[in-house]
Coordinates of C-alpha atoms and ligand atoms in Angstrom, one line a residue:
X1 CA 158.3 108.0 83.2
X2 CA 159.7 105.8 85.7
X3 CA 163.3 105.7 84.2
X4 CA 166.3 107.0 85.9
X5 CA 165.5 110.6 86.2
X6 CA 167.1 113.8 87.4
X7 CA 164.7 113.6 90.4
X8 CA 165.8 110.3 91.3
X9 CA 167.2 110.4 95.0
X10 CA 170.1 107.9 94.2
X11 CA 171.9 109.1 91.2
X12 CA 172.1 111.6 88.6
X13 CA 171.9 110.1 85.1
X14 CA 174.2 107.0 85.0
X15 CA 174.2 105.5 81.6
X16 CA 175.6 102.1 81.3
X17 CA 179.1 102.4 80.0
X18 CA 181.0 99.6 78.5
X19 CA 184.2 98.2 79.0
X20 CA 184.5 94.9 76.9
X21 CA 186.9 92.3 77.9
X22 CA 187.6 89.2 75.9
X23 CA 187.3 86.3 78.3
X24 CA 187.3 83.8 75.4
X25 CA 187.7 84.0 71.8
X26 CA 184.7 85.3 70.1
X27 CA 182.9 86.4 73.4
X28 CA 182.2 89.8 74.6
X29 CA 181.3 90.8 78.1
X30 CA 179.9 94.1 79.3
X31 CA 181.1 95.5 82.5
X32 CA 179.5 98.5 84.0
X33 CA 181.5 101.6 85.0
X34 CA 180.0 104.3 87.1
X35 CA 180.0 107.9 87.4
X36 CA 179.1 107.6 91.0
X37 CA 179.1 104.8 93.7
X38 CA 175.5 104.4 94.0
X39 CA 173.3 103.0 91.3
X40 CA 169.5 103.3 91.0
X41 CA 167.6 100.0 90.7
X42 CA 164.0 100.6 91.4
X43 CA 162.9 97.2 91.9
X44 CA 164.9 95.3 94.2
X45 CA 168.7 94.9 93.7
X46 CA 170.7 97.1 96.2
X47 CA 171.6 100.5 95.5
X48 CA 175.5 99.8 95.9
X49 CA 178.0 99.2 93.3
X50 CA 178.8 95.7 94.9
X51 CA 175.2 94.7 94.4
X52 CA 175.2 95.7 91.0
X53 CA 178.4 94.1 90.2
X54 CA 177.4 90.7 91.6
X55 CA 174.3 91.1 89.4
X56 CA 176.5 91.5 86.4
X57 CA 178.6 88.6 87.3
X58 CA 175.5 86.5 87.4
X59 CA 174.3 87.8 83.9
X60 CA 177.7 87.2 82.5
X61 CA 178.0 83.7 83.8
X62 CA 174.6 82.8 82.2
X63 CA 175.7 84.0 78.9
X64 CA 179.0 82.3 79.1
X65 CA 177.2 79.0 79.2
X66 CA 175.3 79.8 76.1
X67 CA 178.5 80.3 73.8
X68 CA 176.4 82.3 71.1
X69 CA 178.3 83.5 68.0
X70 CA 177.2 87.1 68.9
X71 CA 180.1 88.8 67.1
X72 CA 180.0 86.8 63.9
X73 CA 178.2 88.3 60.9
X74 CA 175.9 85.6 61.0
X75 CA 177.1 84.5 57.5
X76 CA 177.3 80.8 58.9
X77 CA 173.7 80.7 59.1
X78 CA 173.0 80.2 55.6
X79 CA 170.4 78.1 53.6
X80 CA 170.8 75.0 55.9
X81 CA 168.0 73.2 53.8
X82 CA 165.8 72.8 56.8
X83 CA 162.1 72.4 55.9
X84 CA 160.9 75.0 58.4
X85 CA 161.1 77.9 55.9
X86 CA 161.2 81.0 58.2
X87 CA 163.5 79.3 60.9
X88 CA 165.8 78.2 58.1
X89 CA 166.1 81.6 56.8
X90 CA 166.9 82.8 60.1
X91 CA 169.5 80.0 60.5
X92 CA 168.1 78.2 63.5
X93 CA 165.4 75.7 64.1
X94 CA 163.7 77.5 66.9
X95 CA 164.1 80.8 68.5
X96 CA 165.0 79.2 71.8
X97 CA 168.3 78.2 70.6
X98 CA 169.5 81.6 70.0
X99 CA 168.8 82.9 73.3
X100 CA 168.1 80.6 76.2
X101 CA 169.4 77.1 75.5
X102 CA 172.9 76.5 76.8
X103 CA 174.7 74.8 74.0
X104 CA 176.1 71.4 75.0
X105 CA 180.0 71.9 74.2
X106 CA 180.8 68.3 75.0
X107 CA 178.1 66.6 72.8
X108 CA 178.6 65.6 69.3
X109 CA 176.0 65.0 66.6
X110 CA 176.5 61.1 66.7
X111 CA 174.2 61.0 69.8
X112 CA 177.0 59.8 72.2
X113 CA 175.3 59.3 75.4
X114 CA 178.3 60.0 77.5
X115 CA 178.7 63.4 75.9
X116 CA 175.1 64.0 76.4
X117 CA 175.5 63.7 80.1
X118 CA 177.2 67.2 79.9
X119 CA 173.9 68.7 78.7
X120 CA 172.5 71.0 81.1
X121 CA 168.7 70.9 81.2
X122 CA 167.0 74.4 81.1
X123 CA 165.7 75.2 84.5
X124 CA 163.2 77.7 85.8
X125 CA 166.0 80.0 86.8
X126 CA 167.4 80.2 83.3
X127 CA 164.0 81.4 82.1
X128 CA 163.3 83.9 84.8
X129 CA 164.1 87.5 84.3
X130 CA 167.3 89.1 85.6
X131 CA 167.4 89.9 89.4
X132 CA 166.6 93.7 88.9
X133 CA 163.5 92.8 87.0
X134 CA 160.4 94.9 88.0
X135 CA 156.9 95.5 86.8
X136 CA 158.1 97.9 83.9
X137 CA 159.5 96.9 80.8
X138 CA 163.1 98.0 80.9
X139 CA 164.2 99.7 77.6
X140 CA 167.8 100.3 76.7
X141 CA 168.6 103.4 74.5
X142 CA 171.7 105.2 73.6
X143 CA 172.4 108.6 75.1
X144 CA 171.4 110.5 78.3
X145 CA 167.9 111.5 79.6
X146 CA 166.6 114.2 77.3
X147 CA 167.8 112.4 74.2
X148 CA 165.3 111.7 71.3
X149 CA 166.0 108.0 71.7
X150 CA 164.6 108.3 75.2
X151 CA 161.3 109.9 73.9
X152 CA 161.3 107.0 71.2
X153 CA 161.5 104.5 74.0
X154 CA 158.6 106.4 75.8
X155 CA 156.7 106.3 72.7
X156 CA 157.0 102.7 71.9
X157 CA 156.6 101.7 75.6
X158 CA 154.6 104.1 77.5
X159 CA 155.7 104.0 81.2
X160 CA 158.7 102.0 80.5
X161 CA 161.9 102.2 82.6
X162 CA 164.2 103.8 80.1
X163 CA 167.9 102.7 80.5
X164 CA 170.4 105.2 79.2
X165 CA 173.4 103.5 77.4
X166 CA 176.7 105.4 76.4
X167 CA 177.0 103.6 73.0
X168 CA 174.6 101.7 70.7
X169 CA 176.4 98.6 71.0
X170 CA 175.9 98.7 74.9
X171 CA 172.2 98.8 74.2
X172 CA 172.2 95.8 72.3
X173 CA 174.4 94.2 75.0
X174 CA 171.9 95.2 77.7
X175 CA 169.2 93.3 76.1
X176 CA 171.4 90.1 75.5
X177 CA 172.5 90.2 79.0
X178 CA 168.9 90.6 80.1
X179 CA 169.6 94.0 82.0
X180 CA 167.1 95.4 79.5
X181 CA 164.2 93.6 77.9
X182 CA 164.1 95.9 74.8
X183 CA 166.5 98.3 73.0
X184 CA 165.2 101.2 70.9
X185 CA 167.6 102.4 68.3
X186 CA 167.5 105.0 65.6
X187 CA 167.8 103.5 62.1
X188 CA 167.1 106.5 59.7
X189 CA 166.3 110.0 59.6
X190 CA 164.1 111.9 56.9
X191 CA 166.8 114.5 56.4
X192 CA 170.0 112.9 57.6
X193 CA 169.7 109.3 56.3
X194 CA 170.6 106.2 57.6
X195 CA 172.3 105.6 60.9
X196 CA 175.0 103.0 59.5
X197 CA 176.3 101.9 62.7
X198 CA 173.1 100.4 63.7
X199 CA 172.6 98.6 60.5
X200 CA 176.0 96.9 61.1
X201 CA 175.2 96.1 64.5
X202 CA 171.8 94.4 63.5
X203 CA 173.9 91.9 61.7
X204 CA 176.6 91.3 64.2
X205 CA 174.1 90.7 67.1
X206 CA 171.3 88.2 67.0
X207 CA 168.3 90.4 68.4
X208 CA 165.1 90.5 66.6
X209 CA 163.3 93.7 65.3
X210 CA 159.9 93.5 67.2
X211 CA 158.6 97.1 66.2
X212 CA 159.3 100.6 64.9
X213 CA 158.2 104.0 65.9
X214 CA 158.6 107.2 63.9
X215 CA 159.4 110.2 66.0
X216 CA 159.1 113.8 64.8
X217 CA 162.4 115.5 65.8
X218 CA 162.2 119.1 67.0
X219 CA 165.7 120.7 67.5
X220 CA 166.6 123.6 69.5
X221 CA 169.7 125.7 69.9
X222 CA 170.5 125.6 73.7
X223 CA 173.1 127.7 75.6
X224 CA 173.5 128.7 79.3
X225 CA 171.2 131.4 80.5
X226 CA 172.4 134.7 79.6
X227 CA 174.5 133.6 76.7
X228 CA 173.7 135.4 73.6
X229 CA 174.1 134.1 70.0
X230 CA 177.2 136.4 69.5
X231 CA 179.2 134.7 72.1
X232 CA 178.8 131.2 70.5
X233 CA 182.0 130.0 69.0
X234 CA 181.2 126.1 68.8
X235 CA 178.0 124.1 68.4
X236 CA 178.0 120.6 69.8
X237 CA 175.5 117.7 69.1
X238 CA 175.0 114.2 67.7
X239 CA 176.3 114.1 64.1
X240 CA 172.8 113.4 62.7
X241 CA 171.3 116.4 64.5
X242 CA 174.2 118.7 63.2
X243 CA 173.3 117.2 59.6
X244 CA 169.7 117.9 60.1
X245 CA 170.1 121.6 61.0
X246 CA 173.1 122.4 58.7
X247 CA 171.3 125.0 56.5
X248 CA 169.6 126.6 59.4
X249 CA 172.8 127.0 61.3
X250 CA 174.4 128.8 58.2
X251 CA 171.3 131.1 58.1
X252 CA 171.5 132.0 61.7
X253 CA 175.0 133.6 60.9
X254 CA 176.8 131.9 63.8
X255 CA 180.5 132.1 63.4
X256 CA 180.8 128.8 65.1
X257 CA 182.7 125.5 64.6
X258 CA 180.6 122.2 64.7
X259 CA 181.5 119.4 66.5
X260 CA 180.2 115.9 66.8
X261 CA 179.4 114.4 70.4
X262 CA 177.6 110.9 71.4
X263 CA 174.0 112.4 71.6
X264 CA 172.2 115.7 71.6
X265 CA 171.2 115.7 75.4
X266 CA 174.6 114.6 76.3
X267 CA 175.7 117.9 74.4
X268 CA 173.3 120.0 76.6
X269 CA 174.6 118.3 79.7
X270 CA 178.2 118.9 78.9
X271 CA 177.6 122.5 78.3
X272 CA 175.9 122.7 81.9
X273 CA 178.4 120.6 83.7
X274 CA 181.4 122.6 82.3
X275 CA 179.7 125.9 82.3
X276 CA 180.5 126.6 78.9
X277 CA 179.6 130.0 77.9
X278 CA 181.0 130.0 74.2
X279 CA 179.2 126.7 73.3
X280 CA 175.8 125.9 72.3
X281 CA 174.0 122.5 71.9
X282 CA 171.4 121.2 69.3
X283 CA 169.1 119.3 71.5
X284 CA 165.4 119.0 72.4
X285 CA 163.4 121.6 74.6
X286 CA 163.2 118.7 77.3
X287 CA 167.1 118.6 77.4
X288 CA 167.1 122.3 78.0
X289 CA 164.7 122.0 80.8
X290 CA 166.6 119.0 82.4
X291 CA 170.1 120.8 82.1
X292 CA 168.9 124.2 83.0
X293 CA 169.9 125.6 79.6
X294 CA 167.8 128.4 77.7
X295 CA 166.7 128.0 74.1
X296 CA 168.5 130.6 71.7
X297 CA 166.6 129.3 68.8
X298 CA 163.5 127.0 68.5
X299 CA 162.7 124.6 65.5
X300 CA 166.3 124.8 63.8
X301 CA 166.0 121.6 61.8
X302 CA 166.2 122.3 58.0
X303 CA 162.6 121.0 57.1
X304 CA 159.7 120.5 59.4
X305 CA 159.3 117.0 58.1
X306 CA 162.2 115.9 60.3
X307 CA 161.4 112.4 61.5
X308 CA 163.6 109.6 62.8
X309 CA 162.6 106.2 62.7
X310 CA 163.5 103.8 65.5
X311 CA 163.4 100.1 65.8
X312 CA 162.7 98.0 68.9
X313 CA 164.7 95.0 69.5
X314 CA 164.1 91.9 71.7
X315 CA 165.8 88.6 72.3
X316 CA 162.8 86.8 70.7
X317 CA 160.8 87.6 67.5
X318 CA 157.2 88.3 67.5
X319 CA 154.7 86.2 65.9
X320 CA 153.9 87.8 62.6
X321 CA 150.1 88.5 61.8
X322 CA 148.1 89.6 58.9
X323 CA 145.2 91.7 60.6
X324 CA 147.2 94.8 60.5
X325 CA 150.1 96.4 58.5
X326 CA 153.3 94.7 59.0
X327 CA 156.7 95.4 57.6
X328 CA 159.5 92.8 57.3
X329 CA 163.3 93.7 57.5
X330 CA 165.9 91.3 55.8
X331 CA 169.6 91.4 55.0
X332 CA 171.2 89.3 52.3
X333 CA 174.4 89.1 50.2
X334 CA 175.6 87.0 47.2
X335 CA 178.8 86.2 45.9
X336 CA 178.2 87.7 42.7
X337 CA 177.4 90.9 44.4
X338 CA 175.2 93.5 43.0
X339 CA 174.6 91.3 40.0
X340 CA 171.7 89.5 41.8
X341 CA 170.1 92.7 43.0
X342 CA 167.7 93.0 40.3
X343 CA 166.4 89.3 40.6
X344 CA 166.1 89.7 44.3
X345 CA 164.0 92.9 43.9
X346 CA 161.9 91.4 41.3
X347 CA 160.7 88.8 43.6
X348 CA 158.9 91.3 45.7
X349 CA 157.8 93.4 42.5
X350 CA 156.1 90.3 40.9
X351 CA 154.1 89.8 43.9
X352 CA 153.1 93.5 44.4
X353 CA 155.0 93.8 47.7
X354 CA 156.3 97.4 48.1
X355 CA 159.8 98.0 49.3
X356 CA 160.1 100.9 52.0
X357 CA 163.7 101.1 52.4
X358 CA 166.9 99.7 50.8
X359 CA 170.4 100.1 52.1
X360 CA 173.8 98.6 51.4
X361 CA 176.8 98.1 53.6
X362 CA 180.3 97.0 53.2
X363 CA 180.5 93.2 53.7
X364 CA 183.1 93.1 56.1
X365 CA 183.6 89.4 56.0
X366 CA 184.9 89.8 52.4
X367 CA 185.0 93.3 51.3
X368 CA 186.5 92.9 48.0
X369 CA 185.9 90.6 45.1
X370 CA 188.8 90.0 42.6
X371 CA 187.6 89.5 38.9
X372 CA 190.5 88.2 36.8
X373 CA 190.3 89.8 33.4
X374 CA 193.2 87.7 32.0
X375 CA 195.6 90.0 30.1
X376 CA 193.7 93.3 31.0
X377 CA 194.4 93.1 34.7
X378 CA 192.1 92.5 37.8
X379 CA 188.9 94.4 38.4
X380 CA 188.2 94.8 42.1
X381 CA 184.5 95.0 43.0
X382 CA 183.4 96.2 46.6
X383 CA 181.1 93.4 48.2
X384 CA 177.8 94.6 50.1
X385 CA 175.3 93.4 52.5
X386 CA 171.9 94.7 51.3
X387 CA 169.1 95.6 53.7
X388 CA 165.6 95.6 52.6
X389 CA 162.3 96.6 54.4
X390 CA 159.2 95.5 52.6
X391 CA 155.6 96.1 53.3
X392 CA 154.3 92.5 54.3
X393 CA 154.0 90.1 57.1
X394 CA 156.1 87.1 57.2
X395 CA 152.6 85.4 57.8
X396 CA 151.5 86.6 54.4
X397 CA 152.0 83.9 51.9
X398 CA 153.4 86.3 49.2
X399 CA 156.0 87.2 51.7
X400 CA 157.0 83.5 52.2
X401 CA 157.1 82.9 48.6
X402 CA 159.0 86.0 47.8
X403 CA 161.7 84.9 50.4
X404 CA 161.8 81.4 49.2
X405 CA 162.6 82.8 45.8
X406 CA 165.3 85.4 47.2
X407 CA 166.9 82.3 49.0
X408 CA 167.6 81.0 45.5
X409 CA 169.6 83.9 44.4
X410 CA 171.4 84.5 47.6
X411 CA 174.3 83.1 49.5
X412 CA 173.2 84.4 52.8
X413 CA 169.8 85.6 53.9
X414 CA 168.3 86.7 57.3
X415 CA 165.0 88.0 58.5
X416 CA 165.8 90.7 60.9
X417 CA 162.2 91.0 62.1
X418 CA 158.5 91.0 61.0
X419 CA 156.7 93.6 63.0
X420 CA 153.7 96.1 63.1
X421 CA 154.4 99.3 61.1
X422 CA 154.0 102.5 63.1
X423 CA 150.6 104.0 61.7
X424 CA 150.2 106.7 64.2
X425 CA 148.6 109.8 62.3
X426 CA 150.9 112.3 60.9
X427 CA 151.9 115.2 63.0
X428 CA 155.1 117.1 62.4
X429 CA 157.3 118.2 65.1
X430 CA 155.5 120.7 67.4
X431 CA 156.4 124.1 67.2
X432 CA 156.5 124.3 63.4
Ligands
LIG501 O1 171.1 112.2 70.1 C1 170.0 111.9 70.3 O2 169.3 112.6 71.0 C2 169.5 110.6 69.8 O3 168.6 110.1 70.3 C3 170.2 110.1 68.6 C4 169.6 110.6 67.2 C5 170.2 109.9 66.0 O4 171.0 108.9 66.1 O5 169.6 110.0 65.0 C6 168.2 110.4 67.3 C7 167.3 111.2 66.8 C8 167.8 112.4 66.0 O6 167.9 112.2 64.7 C9 169.2 112.8 66.5 C10 170.0 112.0 67.0

């Protein structure tokens, strides 16, 4: 893999970190904070902090020109009555207006030509990649090298340049700011369940799901060389990894507290950096190798069918096809809450479209609906956003008709992406 690696001469594992500053209402900017003064850019940008900061400034100014509503839930983009059905469902007429076209702040819809003078035409530089672009696809992931997300990035895009980010949100922003071409994010695990944070972020940002990968996850218990199980008083890892190994950890008879950290490989790195002889990490065998730890126990996940599903995100959607199995992910809501759920789901059932996942999250823009029950009091219903994945391509007329029907029953509907299903032959995590 060409990504920042331990053998890189310039830097050891510098994840993109975030410091978000509000420059203008509703506008977030990412700044990069470093662990060291030099940064590794394999393709062109100088290796100094100053070079990188000027690159960030260029990126930030490009984004400032666009005034995208990135930190809105997207609920304004609702049933606009456009005839372009899929685009209307997504709330925009072409995908271009989401990502590239600087909006004309001064112009009005009345076609005033003076105002139109303010319109900045697209130039070739608006379309060209960020300065550090190289021949490899740059893929942002959350964690440090050795994290499962890095392995998922490599599985999705072999030979990509994997870019570590310290938080999920940073991975989204890295793509929005053209620092990365794709983000790869865990969305659900067969044992631990959904990664809710990423469901929320999918709605808050306007990236498109362009693919999925399912990665068998094989966990090991790692400690410093020479440390024995009896010395361990603390086990640290990503909360999902702790959940996936809960029963096995109990069976191992460890008298250890469990502590959540940002990612599995980060836990291993932390132990190595701080020379912690009383702490073990749940992480991959690759993390053990990278950070010089020994494997105290191999394959400690509670079931060998331990698979995490990742989604790949891009600034532009892909064109859906029908010549191979596709999946489509949508999110919707309705003022009447869960009462419409049956109608929505029946739109798929009548057309023989299988659902592969349904998830609900709090509807943060209006979390509670009050129902006045006159003399009895007030019923307070929680409001939800519903996320549904179904097995059909948006190029399939059945899916188009189903969504046209769903649109009738919902007050908000967005297609998050229509993308090829991961059909790799089944092969549980190695070593089981
Ligand atoms: O911590 C990591 O290594 C990750 O890539 C994150 C993550 C997750 O968020 O679910 C990914 C896969 C495993 O399920 C455990 C953790």
